[in-house]
PDB file of C-alpha atoms in Angstrom:
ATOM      1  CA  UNK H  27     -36.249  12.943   6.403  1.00  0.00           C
ATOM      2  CA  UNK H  28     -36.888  16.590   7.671  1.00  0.00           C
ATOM      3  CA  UNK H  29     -35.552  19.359   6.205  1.00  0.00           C
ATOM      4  CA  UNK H  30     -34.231  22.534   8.619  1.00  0.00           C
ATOM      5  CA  UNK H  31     -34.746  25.360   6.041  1.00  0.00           C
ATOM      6  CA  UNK H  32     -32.605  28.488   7.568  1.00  0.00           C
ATOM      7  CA  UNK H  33     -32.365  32.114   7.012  1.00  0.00           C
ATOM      8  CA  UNK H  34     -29.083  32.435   4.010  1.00  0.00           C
ATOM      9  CA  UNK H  35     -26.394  32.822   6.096  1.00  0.00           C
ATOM     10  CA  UNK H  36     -24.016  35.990   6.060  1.00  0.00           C
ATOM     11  CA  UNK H  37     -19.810  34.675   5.970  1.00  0.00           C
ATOM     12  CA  UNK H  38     -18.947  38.183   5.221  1.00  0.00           C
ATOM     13  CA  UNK H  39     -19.061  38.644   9.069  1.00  0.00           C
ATOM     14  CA  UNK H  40     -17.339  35.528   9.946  1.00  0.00           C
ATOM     15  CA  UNK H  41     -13.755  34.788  11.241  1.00  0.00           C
ATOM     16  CA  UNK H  42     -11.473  32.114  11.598  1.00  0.00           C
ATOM     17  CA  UNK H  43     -14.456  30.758  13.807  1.00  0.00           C
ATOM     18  CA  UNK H  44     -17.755  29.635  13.261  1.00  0.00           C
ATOM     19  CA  UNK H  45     -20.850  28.234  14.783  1.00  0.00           C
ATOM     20  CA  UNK H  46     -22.613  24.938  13.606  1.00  0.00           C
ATOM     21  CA  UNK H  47     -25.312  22.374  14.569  1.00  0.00           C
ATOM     22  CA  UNK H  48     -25.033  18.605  13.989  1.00  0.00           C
ATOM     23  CA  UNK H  49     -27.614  16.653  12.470  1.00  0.00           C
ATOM     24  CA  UNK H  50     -27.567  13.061  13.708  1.00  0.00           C
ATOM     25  CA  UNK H  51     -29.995   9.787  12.449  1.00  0.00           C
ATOM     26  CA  UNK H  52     -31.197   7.160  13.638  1.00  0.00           C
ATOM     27  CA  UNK H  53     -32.116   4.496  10.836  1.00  0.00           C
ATOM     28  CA  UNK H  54     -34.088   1.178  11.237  1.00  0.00           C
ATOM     29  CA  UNK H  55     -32.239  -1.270   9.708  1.00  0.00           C
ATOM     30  CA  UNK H  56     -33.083  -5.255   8.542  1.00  0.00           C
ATOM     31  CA  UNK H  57     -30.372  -7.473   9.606  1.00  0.00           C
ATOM     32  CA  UNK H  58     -29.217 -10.581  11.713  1.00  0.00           C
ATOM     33  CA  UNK H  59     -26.934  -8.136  14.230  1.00  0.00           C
ATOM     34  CA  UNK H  60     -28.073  -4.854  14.344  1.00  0.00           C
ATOM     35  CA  UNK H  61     -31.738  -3.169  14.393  1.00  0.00           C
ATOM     36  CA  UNK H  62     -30.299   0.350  13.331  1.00  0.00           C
ATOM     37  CA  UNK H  63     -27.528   2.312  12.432  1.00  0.00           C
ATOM     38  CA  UNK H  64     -26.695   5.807  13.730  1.00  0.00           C
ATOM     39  CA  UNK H  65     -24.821   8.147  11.578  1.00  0.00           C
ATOM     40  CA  UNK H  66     -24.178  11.937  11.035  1.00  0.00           C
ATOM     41  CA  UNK H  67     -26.542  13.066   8.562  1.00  0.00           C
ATOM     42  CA  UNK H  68     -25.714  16.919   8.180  1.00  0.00           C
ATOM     43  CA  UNK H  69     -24.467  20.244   9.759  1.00  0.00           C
ATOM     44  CA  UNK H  70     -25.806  23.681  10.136  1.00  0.00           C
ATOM     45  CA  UNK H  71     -23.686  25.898   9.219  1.00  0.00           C
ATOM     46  CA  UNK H  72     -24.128  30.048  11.292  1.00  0.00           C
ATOM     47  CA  UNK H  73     -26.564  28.247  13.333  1.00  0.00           C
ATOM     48  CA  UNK H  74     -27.407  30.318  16.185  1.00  0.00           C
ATOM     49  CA  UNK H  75     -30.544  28.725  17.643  1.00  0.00           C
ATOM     50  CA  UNK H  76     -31.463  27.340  20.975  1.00  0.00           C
ATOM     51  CA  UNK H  77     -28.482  25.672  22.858  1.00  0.00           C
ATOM     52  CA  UNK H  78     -30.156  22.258  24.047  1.00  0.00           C
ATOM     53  CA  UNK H  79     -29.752  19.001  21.588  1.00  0.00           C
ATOM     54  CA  UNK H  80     -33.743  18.179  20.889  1.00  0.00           C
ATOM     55  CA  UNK H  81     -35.391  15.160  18.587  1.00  0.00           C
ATOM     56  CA  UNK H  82     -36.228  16.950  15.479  1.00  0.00           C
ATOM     57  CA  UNK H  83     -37.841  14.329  13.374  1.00  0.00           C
ATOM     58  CA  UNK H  84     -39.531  11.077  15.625  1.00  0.00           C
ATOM     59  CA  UNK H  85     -41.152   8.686  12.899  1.00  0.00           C
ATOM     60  CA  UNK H  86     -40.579   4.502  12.844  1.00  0.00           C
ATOM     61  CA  UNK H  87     -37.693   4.188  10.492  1.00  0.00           C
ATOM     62  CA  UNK H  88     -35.864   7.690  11.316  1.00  0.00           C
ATOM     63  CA  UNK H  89     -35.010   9.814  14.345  1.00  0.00           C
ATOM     64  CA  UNK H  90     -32.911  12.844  14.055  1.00  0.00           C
ATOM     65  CA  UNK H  91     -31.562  14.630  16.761  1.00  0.00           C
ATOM     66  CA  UNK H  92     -30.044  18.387  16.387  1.00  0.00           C
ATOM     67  CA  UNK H  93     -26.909  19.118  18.234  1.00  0.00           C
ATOM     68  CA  UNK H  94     -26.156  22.771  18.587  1.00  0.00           C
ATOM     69  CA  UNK H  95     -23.156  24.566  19.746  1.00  0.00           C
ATOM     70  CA  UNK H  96     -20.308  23.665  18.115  1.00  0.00           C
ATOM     71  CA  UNK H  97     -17.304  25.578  17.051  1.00  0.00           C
ATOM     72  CA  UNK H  98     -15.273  25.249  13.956  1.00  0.00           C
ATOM     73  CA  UNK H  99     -12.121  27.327  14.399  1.00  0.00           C
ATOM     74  CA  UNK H 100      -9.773  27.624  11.573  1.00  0.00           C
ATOM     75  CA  UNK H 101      -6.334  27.606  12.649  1.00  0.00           C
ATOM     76  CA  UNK H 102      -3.119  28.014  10.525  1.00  0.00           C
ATOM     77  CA  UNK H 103      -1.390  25.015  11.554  1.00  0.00           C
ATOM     78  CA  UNK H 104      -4.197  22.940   9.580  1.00  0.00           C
ATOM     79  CA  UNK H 105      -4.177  25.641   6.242  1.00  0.00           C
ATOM     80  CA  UNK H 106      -2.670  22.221   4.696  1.00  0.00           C
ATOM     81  CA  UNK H 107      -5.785  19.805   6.495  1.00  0.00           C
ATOM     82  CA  UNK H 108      -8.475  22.500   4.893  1.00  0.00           C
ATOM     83  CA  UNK H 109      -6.748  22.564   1.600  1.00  0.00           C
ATOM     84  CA  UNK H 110      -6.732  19.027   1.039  1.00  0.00           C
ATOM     85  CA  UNK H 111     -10.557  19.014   1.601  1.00  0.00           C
ATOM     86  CA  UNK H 112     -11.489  22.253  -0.005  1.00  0.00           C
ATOM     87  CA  UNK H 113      -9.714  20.872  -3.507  1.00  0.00           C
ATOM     88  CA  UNK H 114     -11.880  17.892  -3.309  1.00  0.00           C
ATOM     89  CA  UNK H 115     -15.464  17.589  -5.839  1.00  0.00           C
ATOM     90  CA  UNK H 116     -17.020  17.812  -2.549  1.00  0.00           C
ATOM     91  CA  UNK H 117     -16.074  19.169  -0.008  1.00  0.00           C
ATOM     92  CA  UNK H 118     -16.934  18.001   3.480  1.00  0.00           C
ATOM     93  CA  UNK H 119     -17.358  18.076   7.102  1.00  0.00           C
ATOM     94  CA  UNK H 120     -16.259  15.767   9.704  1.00  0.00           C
ATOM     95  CA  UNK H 121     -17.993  14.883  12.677  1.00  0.00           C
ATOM     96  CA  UNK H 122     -16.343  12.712  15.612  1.00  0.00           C
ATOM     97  CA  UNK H 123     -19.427  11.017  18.043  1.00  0.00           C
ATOM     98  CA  UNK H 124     -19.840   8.304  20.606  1.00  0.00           C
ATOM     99  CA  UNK H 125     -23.006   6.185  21.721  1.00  0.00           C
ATOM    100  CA  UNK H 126     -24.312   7.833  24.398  1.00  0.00           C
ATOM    101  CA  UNK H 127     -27.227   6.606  26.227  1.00  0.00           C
ATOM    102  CA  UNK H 128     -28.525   4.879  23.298  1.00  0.00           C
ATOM    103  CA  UNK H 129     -27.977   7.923  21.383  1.00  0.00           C
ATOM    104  CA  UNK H 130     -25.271   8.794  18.985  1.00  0.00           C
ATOM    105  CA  UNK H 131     -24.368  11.918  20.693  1.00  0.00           C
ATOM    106  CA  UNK H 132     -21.484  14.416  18.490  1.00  0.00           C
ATOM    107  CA  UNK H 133     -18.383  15.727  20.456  1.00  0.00           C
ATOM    108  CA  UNK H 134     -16.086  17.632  17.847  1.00  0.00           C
ATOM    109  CA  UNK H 135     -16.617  18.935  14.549  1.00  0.00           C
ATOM    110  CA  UNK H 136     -13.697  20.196  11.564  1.00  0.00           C
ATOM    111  CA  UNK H 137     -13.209  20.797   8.277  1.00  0.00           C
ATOM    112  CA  UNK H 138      -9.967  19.109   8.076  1.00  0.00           C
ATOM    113  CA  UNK H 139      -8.898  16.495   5.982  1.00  0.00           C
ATOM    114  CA  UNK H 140      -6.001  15.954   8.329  1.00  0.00           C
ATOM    115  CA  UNK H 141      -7.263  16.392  11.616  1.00  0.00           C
ATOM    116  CA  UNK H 142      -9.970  13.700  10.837  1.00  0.00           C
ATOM    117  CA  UNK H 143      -7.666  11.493   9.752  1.00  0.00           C
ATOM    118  CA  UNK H 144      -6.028  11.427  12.743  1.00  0.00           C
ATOM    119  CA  UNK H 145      -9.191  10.953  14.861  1.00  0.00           C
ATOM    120  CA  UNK H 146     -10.063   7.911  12.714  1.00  0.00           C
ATOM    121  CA  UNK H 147      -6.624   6.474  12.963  1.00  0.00           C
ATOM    122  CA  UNK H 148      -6.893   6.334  16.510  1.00  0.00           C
ATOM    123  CA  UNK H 149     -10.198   4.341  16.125  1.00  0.00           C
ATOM    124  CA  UNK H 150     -12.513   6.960  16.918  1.00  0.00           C
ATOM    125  CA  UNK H 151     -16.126   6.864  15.052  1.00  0.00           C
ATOM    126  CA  UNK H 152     -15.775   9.477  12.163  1.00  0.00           C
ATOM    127  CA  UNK H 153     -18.829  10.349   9.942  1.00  0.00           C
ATOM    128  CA  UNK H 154     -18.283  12.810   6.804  1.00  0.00           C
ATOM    129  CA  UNK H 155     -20.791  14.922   5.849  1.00  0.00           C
ATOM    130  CA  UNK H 156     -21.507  17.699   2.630  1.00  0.00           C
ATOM    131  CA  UNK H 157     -20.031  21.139   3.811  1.00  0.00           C
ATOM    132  CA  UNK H 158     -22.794  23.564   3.320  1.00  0.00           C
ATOM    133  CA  UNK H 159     -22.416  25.496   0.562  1.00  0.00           C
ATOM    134  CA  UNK H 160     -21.910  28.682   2.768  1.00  0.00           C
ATOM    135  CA  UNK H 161     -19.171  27.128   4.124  1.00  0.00           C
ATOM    136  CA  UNK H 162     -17.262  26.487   1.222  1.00  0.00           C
ATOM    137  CA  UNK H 163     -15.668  30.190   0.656  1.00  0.00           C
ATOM    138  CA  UNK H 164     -15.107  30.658   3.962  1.00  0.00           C
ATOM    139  CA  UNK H 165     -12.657  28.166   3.836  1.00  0.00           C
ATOM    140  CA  UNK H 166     -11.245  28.639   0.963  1.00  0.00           C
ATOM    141  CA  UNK H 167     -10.635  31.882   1.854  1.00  0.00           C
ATOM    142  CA  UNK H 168      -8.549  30.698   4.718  1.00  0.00           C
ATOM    143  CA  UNK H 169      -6.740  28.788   2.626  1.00  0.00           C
ATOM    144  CA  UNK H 170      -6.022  31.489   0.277  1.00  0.00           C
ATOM    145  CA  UNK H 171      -4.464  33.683   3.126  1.00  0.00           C
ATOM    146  CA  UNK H 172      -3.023  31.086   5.204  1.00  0.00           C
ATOM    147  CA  UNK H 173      -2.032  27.832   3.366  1.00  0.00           C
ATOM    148  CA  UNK H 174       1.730  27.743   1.786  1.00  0.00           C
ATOM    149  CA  UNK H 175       2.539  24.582   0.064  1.00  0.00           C
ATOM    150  CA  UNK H 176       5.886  23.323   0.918  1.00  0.00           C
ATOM    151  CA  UNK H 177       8.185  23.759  -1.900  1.00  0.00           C
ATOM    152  CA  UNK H 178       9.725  20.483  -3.767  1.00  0.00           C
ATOM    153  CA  UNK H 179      13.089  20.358  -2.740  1.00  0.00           C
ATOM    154  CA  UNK H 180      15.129  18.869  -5.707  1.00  0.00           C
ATOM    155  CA  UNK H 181      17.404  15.887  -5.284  1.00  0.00           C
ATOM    156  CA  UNK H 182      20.735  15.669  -6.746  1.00  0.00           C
ATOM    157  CA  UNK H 183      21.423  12.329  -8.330  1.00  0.00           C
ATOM    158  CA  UNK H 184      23.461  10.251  -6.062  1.00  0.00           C
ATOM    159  CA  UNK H 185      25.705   9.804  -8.479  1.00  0.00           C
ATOM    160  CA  UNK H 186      27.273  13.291  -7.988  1.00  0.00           C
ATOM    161  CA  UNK H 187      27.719  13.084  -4.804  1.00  0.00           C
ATOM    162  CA  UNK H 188      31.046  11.419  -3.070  1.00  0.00           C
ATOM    163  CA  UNK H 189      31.048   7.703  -1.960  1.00  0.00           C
ATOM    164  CA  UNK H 190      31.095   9.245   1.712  1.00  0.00           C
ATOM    165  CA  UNK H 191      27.846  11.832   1.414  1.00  0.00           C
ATOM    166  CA  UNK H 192      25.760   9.329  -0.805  1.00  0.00           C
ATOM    167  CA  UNK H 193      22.691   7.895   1.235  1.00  0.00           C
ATOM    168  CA  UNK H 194      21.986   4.245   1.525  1.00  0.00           C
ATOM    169  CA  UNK H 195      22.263   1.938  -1.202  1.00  0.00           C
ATOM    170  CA  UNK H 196      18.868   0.190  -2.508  1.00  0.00           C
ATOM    171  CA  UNK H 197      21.078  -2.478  -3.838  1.00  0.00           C
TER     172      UNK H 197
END
């Protein structure tokens, strides 16, 4: 598997946007109904390099192709989607993609918990991947400024309520 070693990358300049690259693989695979699986195998976070998807590793059992040109944009409506990811052990990206020409080929790219949910539950192909470590206090940050739990509303026992306001009864 390659490695893309890149310059450390500077968040104190970033906004509620950033650029990324997606790393998809190709792996060989021994069974009775496939001969490989495609997957997302990691993302680039800051990357600003050329703009054209290009094979990056080419050997027998692995093929990785780099996507470039993706935007993550943080947006306040999701503060709860990033939060449920960022309070995770490990926190992660999620990449939606499509076979393509024989290619697995990446189409949009978040870092919410939410949002990828809902891509998955309507039966698109959803691959998780680490969030670069870069990445990780970005978010947060947004988080931080943007994310307001919703506060527990207290229920008051049915009981003292009036025959006429109580809800339906479980019974």
């Amino acid at each position: 598997m390659h490695n893309l070693a890149s310059a450390p990358v500077d968040v104190s300049s970033w906004t509620a946007r950033t650029r990324v690259a997606v790393i998809m693989q190709r792996r060989a695979i021994e069974s009775r109904w496939q001969s490989e699986v495609w997957e997302a195998a990691g993302v680039l976070a800051g990357y600003e390099g050329a703009a054209a998807p290009r094979r990056i590793v080419d050997e027998r059992d692995t093929t990785q192709w780099l996507y470039p040109g993706f935007d993550i944009v943080l947006q306040r409506a999701e503060a709860q989607g990033y939060f449920h990811n960022v309070s995770t052990a490990a926190p992660n990206v999620f990449v939606l993609w499509r076979m393509e020409g024989g290619r697995a080929v990446p189409h949009y790219v978040t870092v919410s918990y939410d949002e990828a949910s809902r891509w998955m539950d309507g039966g698109a192909q959803v691959d998780s991947v680490v969030m670069p470590h870069a990445m990780r206090g970005w978010v947060r940050e947004f988080v931080e400024r943007h994310y307001q739990p919703e506060p527990k509303k207290r229920r008051r026992p049915q009981s003292f309520l009036a025959p006429e306001d109580r809800g339906p009864s479980d019974a």
